[in-house]
CSV table of C-alpha atoms in Angstrom, one decimal:
chain,number,residue,atom,x,y,z
Y,1,UNK,CA,0.0,0.0,0.0
Y,2,UNK,CA,2.8,2.4,0.8
Y,3,UNK,CA,4.5,1.6,-2.5
Y,4,UNK,CA,1.3,2.2,-4.4
Y,5,UNK,CA,0.8,5.5,-2.6
Y,6,UNK,CA,4.3,6.5,-3.6
Y,7,UNK,CA,3.7,5.5,-7.1
Y,8,UNK,CA,0.7,7.8,-7.3
Y,9,UNK,CA,1.7,10.7,-5.1
Y,10,UNK,CA,5.4,11.2,-5.7
Y,11,UNK,CA,4.8,12.1,-9.4
Y,12,UNK,CA,1.8,14.1,-8.5
Y,13,UNK,CA,3.9,16.2,-6.1
Y,14,UNK,CA,6.6,16.6,-8.7
Y,15,UNK,CA,4.1,17.8,-11.3
Y,16,UNK,CA,2.5,20.3,-8.8
Y,17,UNK,CA,5.9,21.6,-7.9
Y,18,UNK,CA,7.2,22.3,-11.4
Y,19,UNK,CA,3.9,23.5,-12.8
Y,20,UNK,CA,2.8,25.4,-9.7
Y,21,UNK,CA,2.8,28.8,-11.5
Y,22,UNK,CA,0.7,27.8,-14.6
Y,23,UNK,CA,-1.7,25.8,-12.5
Y,24,UNK,CA,-2.4,28.6,-10.0
Y,25,UNK,CA,-2.6,31.1,-12.9
Y,26,UNK,CA,-5.1,29.0,-14.7
Y,27,UNK,CA,-7.3,28.3,-11.7
Y,28,UNK,CA,-7.2,31.6,-9.8
Y,29,UNK,CA,-5.8,34.5,-11.8
Y,30,UNK,CA,-9.1,36.2,-12.5
Y,31,UNK,CA,-10.3,39.7,-11.7
Y,32,UNK,CA,-8.6,41.0,-8.6
Y,33,UNK,CA,-6.2,38.0,-8.3
Y,34,UNK,CA,-3.0,39.5,-9.6
Y,35,UNK,CA,0.2,37.9,-11.0
Y,36,UNK,CA,2.0,38.7,-7.7
Y,37,UNK,CA,-0.6,36.7,-5.8
Y,38,UNK,CA,-0.2,33.9,-8.3
Y,39,UNK,CA,3.5,33.9,-7.5
Y,40,UNK,CA,2.9,33.7,-3.7
Y,41,UNK,CA,0.3,30.9,-4.0
Y,42,UNK,CA,2.4,29.0,-6.5
Y,43,UNK,CA,5.4,29.1,-4.0
Y,44,UNK,CA,3.0,27.7,-1.3
Y,45,UNK,CA,1.8,24.9,-3.6
Y,46,UNK,CA,5.3,23.9,-4.5
Y,47,UNK,CA,6.4,23.8,-0.8
Y,48,UNK,CA,3.3,21.7,0.1
Y,49,UNK,CA,3.9,19.3,-2.7
Y,50,UNK,CA,7.2,18.2,-1.0
Y,51,UNK,CA,5.2,16.4,1.7
Y,52,UNK,CA,2.2,15.2,-0.4
Y,53,UNK,CA,3.3,11.5,-0.7
Y,54,UNK,CA,4.1,11.5,3.1
Y,55,UNK,CA,0.8,12.9,3.9
Y,56,UNK,CA,-0.9,10.1,2.0
Y,57,UNK,CA,1.4,7.6,3.7
Y,58,UNK,CA,0.3,8.9,7.1
Y,59,UNK,CA,-3.3,8.5,6.3
Y,60,UNK,CA,-2.7,4.8,5.4
Y,61,UNK,CA,-0.5,4.1,8.4
Y,62,UNK,CA,-3.1,5.6,10.8
Y,63,UNK,CA,-5.6,3.0,9.5
Y,64,UNK,CA,-3.0,0.3,10.0
Y,65,UNK,CA,-2.7,1.2,13.7
Y,66,UNK,CA,-6.5,1.4,14.1
Y,67,UNK,CA,-6.8,-2.1,12.6
Y,68,UNK,CA,-4.3,-3.3,15.1
Y,69,UNK,CA,-6.4,-1.8,17.9
Y,70,UNK,CA,-3.6,0.7,18.8
Y,71,UNK,CA,-5.2,4.1,18.1
Y,72,UNK,CA,-3.1,5.8,20.8
Y,73,UNK,CA,0.1,5.4,18.8
Y,74,UNK,CA,-0.9,7.5,15.8
Y,75,UNK,CA,-2.7,9.9,18.2
Y,76,UNK,CA,0.5,10.4,20.1
Y,77,UNK,CA,2.4,11.0,16.8
Y,78,UNK,CA,-0.3,13.5,15.7
Y,79,UNK,CA,0.0,15.4,19.0
Y,80,UNK,CA,3.8,15.5,18.6
Y,81,UNK,CA,3.4,16.7,15.1
Y,82,UNK,CA,1.3,19.6,16.3
Y,83,UNK,CA,4.1,20.8,18.5
Y,84,UNK,CA,6.7,20.3,15.8
Y,85,UNK,CA,4.5,22.1,13.3
Y,86,UNK,CA,4.2,25.1,15.7
Y,87,UNK,CA,8.0,25.3,16.1
Y,88,UNK,CA,8.7,25.0,12.4
Y,89,UNK,CA,6.0,27.5,11.5
Y,90,UNK,CA,7.8,30.0,13.8
Y,91,UNK,CA,11.2,29.0,12.3
Y,92,UNK,CA,10.2,29.1,8.7
Y,93,UNK,CA,7.9,32.1,8.7
Y,94,UNK,CA,10.7,34.6,8.0
Y,95,UNK,CA,11.2,32.7,4.7
Y,96,UNK,CA,7.9,34.1,3.4
Y,97,UNK,CA,4.4,32.7,3.0
Y,98,UNK,CA,5.7,29.5,1.5
Y,99,UNK,CA,7.6,28.8,4.8
Y,100,UNK,CA,4.3,27.7,6.4
Y,101,UNK,CA,3.4,24.9,3.9
Y,102,UNK,CA,7.1,23.9,3.9
Y,103,UNK,CA,6.8,23.4,7.7
Y,104,UNK,CA,3.8,21.2,7.1
Y,105,UNK,CA,5.6,19.2,4.5
Y,106,UNK,CA,8.6,18.6,6.9
Y,107,UNK,CA,6.1,17.5,9.6
Y,108,UNK,CA,4.4,15.1,7.2
Y,109,UNK,CA,7.8,13.5,6.4
Y,110,UNK,CA,8.8,13.2,10.1
Y,111,UNK,CA,5.4,11.9,11.1
Y,112,UNK,CA,5.3,9.2,8.3
Y,113,UNK,CA,8.8,8.0,9.2
Y,114,UNK,CA,7.8,7.9,12.9
Y,115,UNK,CA,4.7,5.8,12.1
Y,116,UNK,CA,6.7,3.4,9.9
Y,117,UNK,CA,9.2,2.8,12.7
Y,118,UNK,CA,6.4,2.3,15.3
Y,119,UNK,CA,4.7,-0.1,12.9
Y,120,UNK,CA,7.9,-2.0,12.4
Y,121,UNK,CA,8.3,-2.4,16.2
Y,122,UNK,CA,4.8,-3.6,16.5
Y,123,UNK,CA,4.5,-6.1,13.6
Y,124,UNK,CA,8.1,-6.8,12.6
Y,125,UNK,CA,8.9,-6.9,8.9
Y,126,UNK,CA,7.3,-4.0,7.0
Y,127,UNK,CA,9.4,-4.6,3.8
Y,128,UNK,CA,11.3,-1.3,4.5
Y,129,UNK,CA,14.2,-2.1,2.1
Y,130,UNK,CA,11.9,-3.0,-0.8
Y,131,UNK,CA,9.7,-0.1,-0.1
Y,132,UNK,CA,12.7,2.3,0.0
Y,133,UNK,CA,14.1,0.8,-3.2
Y,134,UNK,CA,10.7,1.3,-5.0
Y,135,UNK,CA,10.4,4.8,-3.7
Y,136,UNK,CA,13.9,5.7,-4.9
Y,137,UNK,CA,13.1,4.4,-8.4
Y,138,UNK,CA,9.8,6.2,-8.4
Y,139,UNK,CA,11.5,9.3,-7.3
Y,140,UNK,CA,14.0,9.0,-10.3
Y,141,UNK,CA,11.1,8.6,-12.7
Y,142,UNK,CA,9.3,11.5,-11.1
Y,143,UNK,CA,12.4,13.6,-11.8
Y,144,UNK,CA,12.1,12.8,-15.4
Y,145,UNK,CA,8.4,13.8,-15.3
Y,146,UNK,CA,9.4,17.1,-13.7
Y,147,UNK,CA,12.0,17.9,-16.4
Y,148,UNK,CA,9.7,16.9,-19.3
Y,149,UNK,CA,6.6,18.6,-17.9
Y,150,UNK,CA,8.4,21.9,-17.2
Y,151,UNK,CA,10.2,21.9,-20.6
Y,152,UNK,CA,7.0,21.1,-22.4
Y,153,UNK,CA,5.0,23.8,-20.7
Y,154,UNK,CA,7.7,26.5,-21.3
Y,155,UNK,CA,7.7,25.7,-25.0
Y,156,UNK,CA,3.9,25.6,-25.3
Y,157,UNK,CA,3.5,28.7,-23.2
Y,158,UNK,CA,5.9,30.7,-25.4
Y,159,UNK,CA,4.2,29.4,-28.6
Y,160,UNK,CA,0.5,29.6,-27.6
Y,161,UNK,CA,0.4,32.7,-25.4
Y,162,UNK,CA,-1.7,33.4,-22.2
Y,163,UNK,CA,-5.3,33.2,-23.3
Y,164,UNK,CA,-7.5,30.9,-21.2
Y,165,UNK,CA,-7.7,28.3,-23.9
Y,166,UNK,CA,-3.9,28.5,-24.5
Y,167,UNK,CA,-3.1,28.1,-20.8
Y,168,UNK,CA,-5.5,25.1,-20.5
Y,169,UNK,CA,-3.9,23.5,-23.5
Y,170,UNK,CA,-0.3,24.1,-22.4
Y,171,UNK,CA,-0.9,22.8,-18.9
Y,172,UNK,CA,-2.9,19.7,-20.1
Y,173,UNK,CA,-0.3,18.8,-22.7
Y,174,UNK,CA,2.6,19.4,-20.3
Y,175,UNK,CA,1.0,17.1,-17.8
Y,176,UNK,CA,0.3,14.5,-20.4
Y,177,UNK,CA,3.9,14.6,-21.6
Y,178,UNK,CA,5.2,14.3,-18.0
Y,179,UNK,CA,2.9,11.4,-17.2
Y,180,UNK,CA,4.0,9.5,-20.3
Y,181,UNK,CA,7.7,10.1,-19.4
Y,182,UNK,CA,7.0,8.9,-15.9
Y,183,UNK,CA,5.4,5.7,-17.0
Y,184,UNK,CA,8.2,5.0,-19.5
Y,185,UNK,CA,10.8,5.8,-16.8
Y,186,UNK,CA,9.0,3.4,-14.4
Y,187,UNK,CA,9.0,0.6,-17.0
Y,188,UNK,CA,12.7,1.1,-17.8
Y,189,UNK,CA,13.6,1.2,-14.1
Y,190,UNK,CA,11.6,-1.9,-13.4
Y,191,UNK,CA,9.2,-0.4,-10.9
Y,192,UNK,CA,6.9,-3.2,-10.1
Y,193,UNK,CA,4.0,-1.0,-9.1
Y,194,UNK,CA,3.6,-0.2,-12.8
Y,195,UNK,CA,2.2,-3.7,-13.4
Y,196,UNK,CA,-1.2,-3.3,-11.8
Y,197,UNK,CA,-1.8,-0.2,-13.9
Y,198,UNK,CA,-0.7,-1.9,-17.1
Y,199,UNK,CA,-3.0,-4.9,-16.2
Y,200,UNK,CA,-5.9,-2.6,-15.6
Y,201,UNK,CA,-5.3,-0.8,-19.0
Y,202,UNK,CA,-5.0,-4.1,-20.7
Y,203,UNK,CA,-8.2,-5.4,-19.2
Y,204,UNK,CA,-10.1,-2.3,-20.3
Y,205,UNK,CA,-8.8,-2.6,-23.9
Y,206,UNK,CA,-9.9,-6.2,-24.0
């Protein structure tokens, strides 16, 4: 489950980070919402994207502890996270608005790692080595997605302009190009979490 979560959310976080500006501009930049405000919100989105996969992992791990009849463990981690979040908010706030979501991302990372360690102590083998290996390969493929998506958007943005239709087309095609590069990268790297997706697509075609 953690590996499938990484397979879905690591590339999603990479896409949100590198396309934060055009995504925010497309969704929000209307009327009184200015380019400067787009820049601020995009920075916040990029910072939050760092912890997206770990946030998903925490939600899954919390359910694991509840199924083990140990709800106090994730509750204790959540309370510790609140304190850590307050400290990091104060420490990162001078960085700008994006410092607040950055603090949240760091807390998500720490919380997920803490829950994994607590689960390992509770049940023993959690396939940490295999999960770490898959996450590393997925991260490499997500890096390819980031490069391709950003490059594709820059070229399309320069060619098509900033009308609403042009922005929608540029973002959609950049995401499609990034997704294709991600899947190809996962196949080349032998990411086994790609197999269920291919099986699903194959079943639909048949």
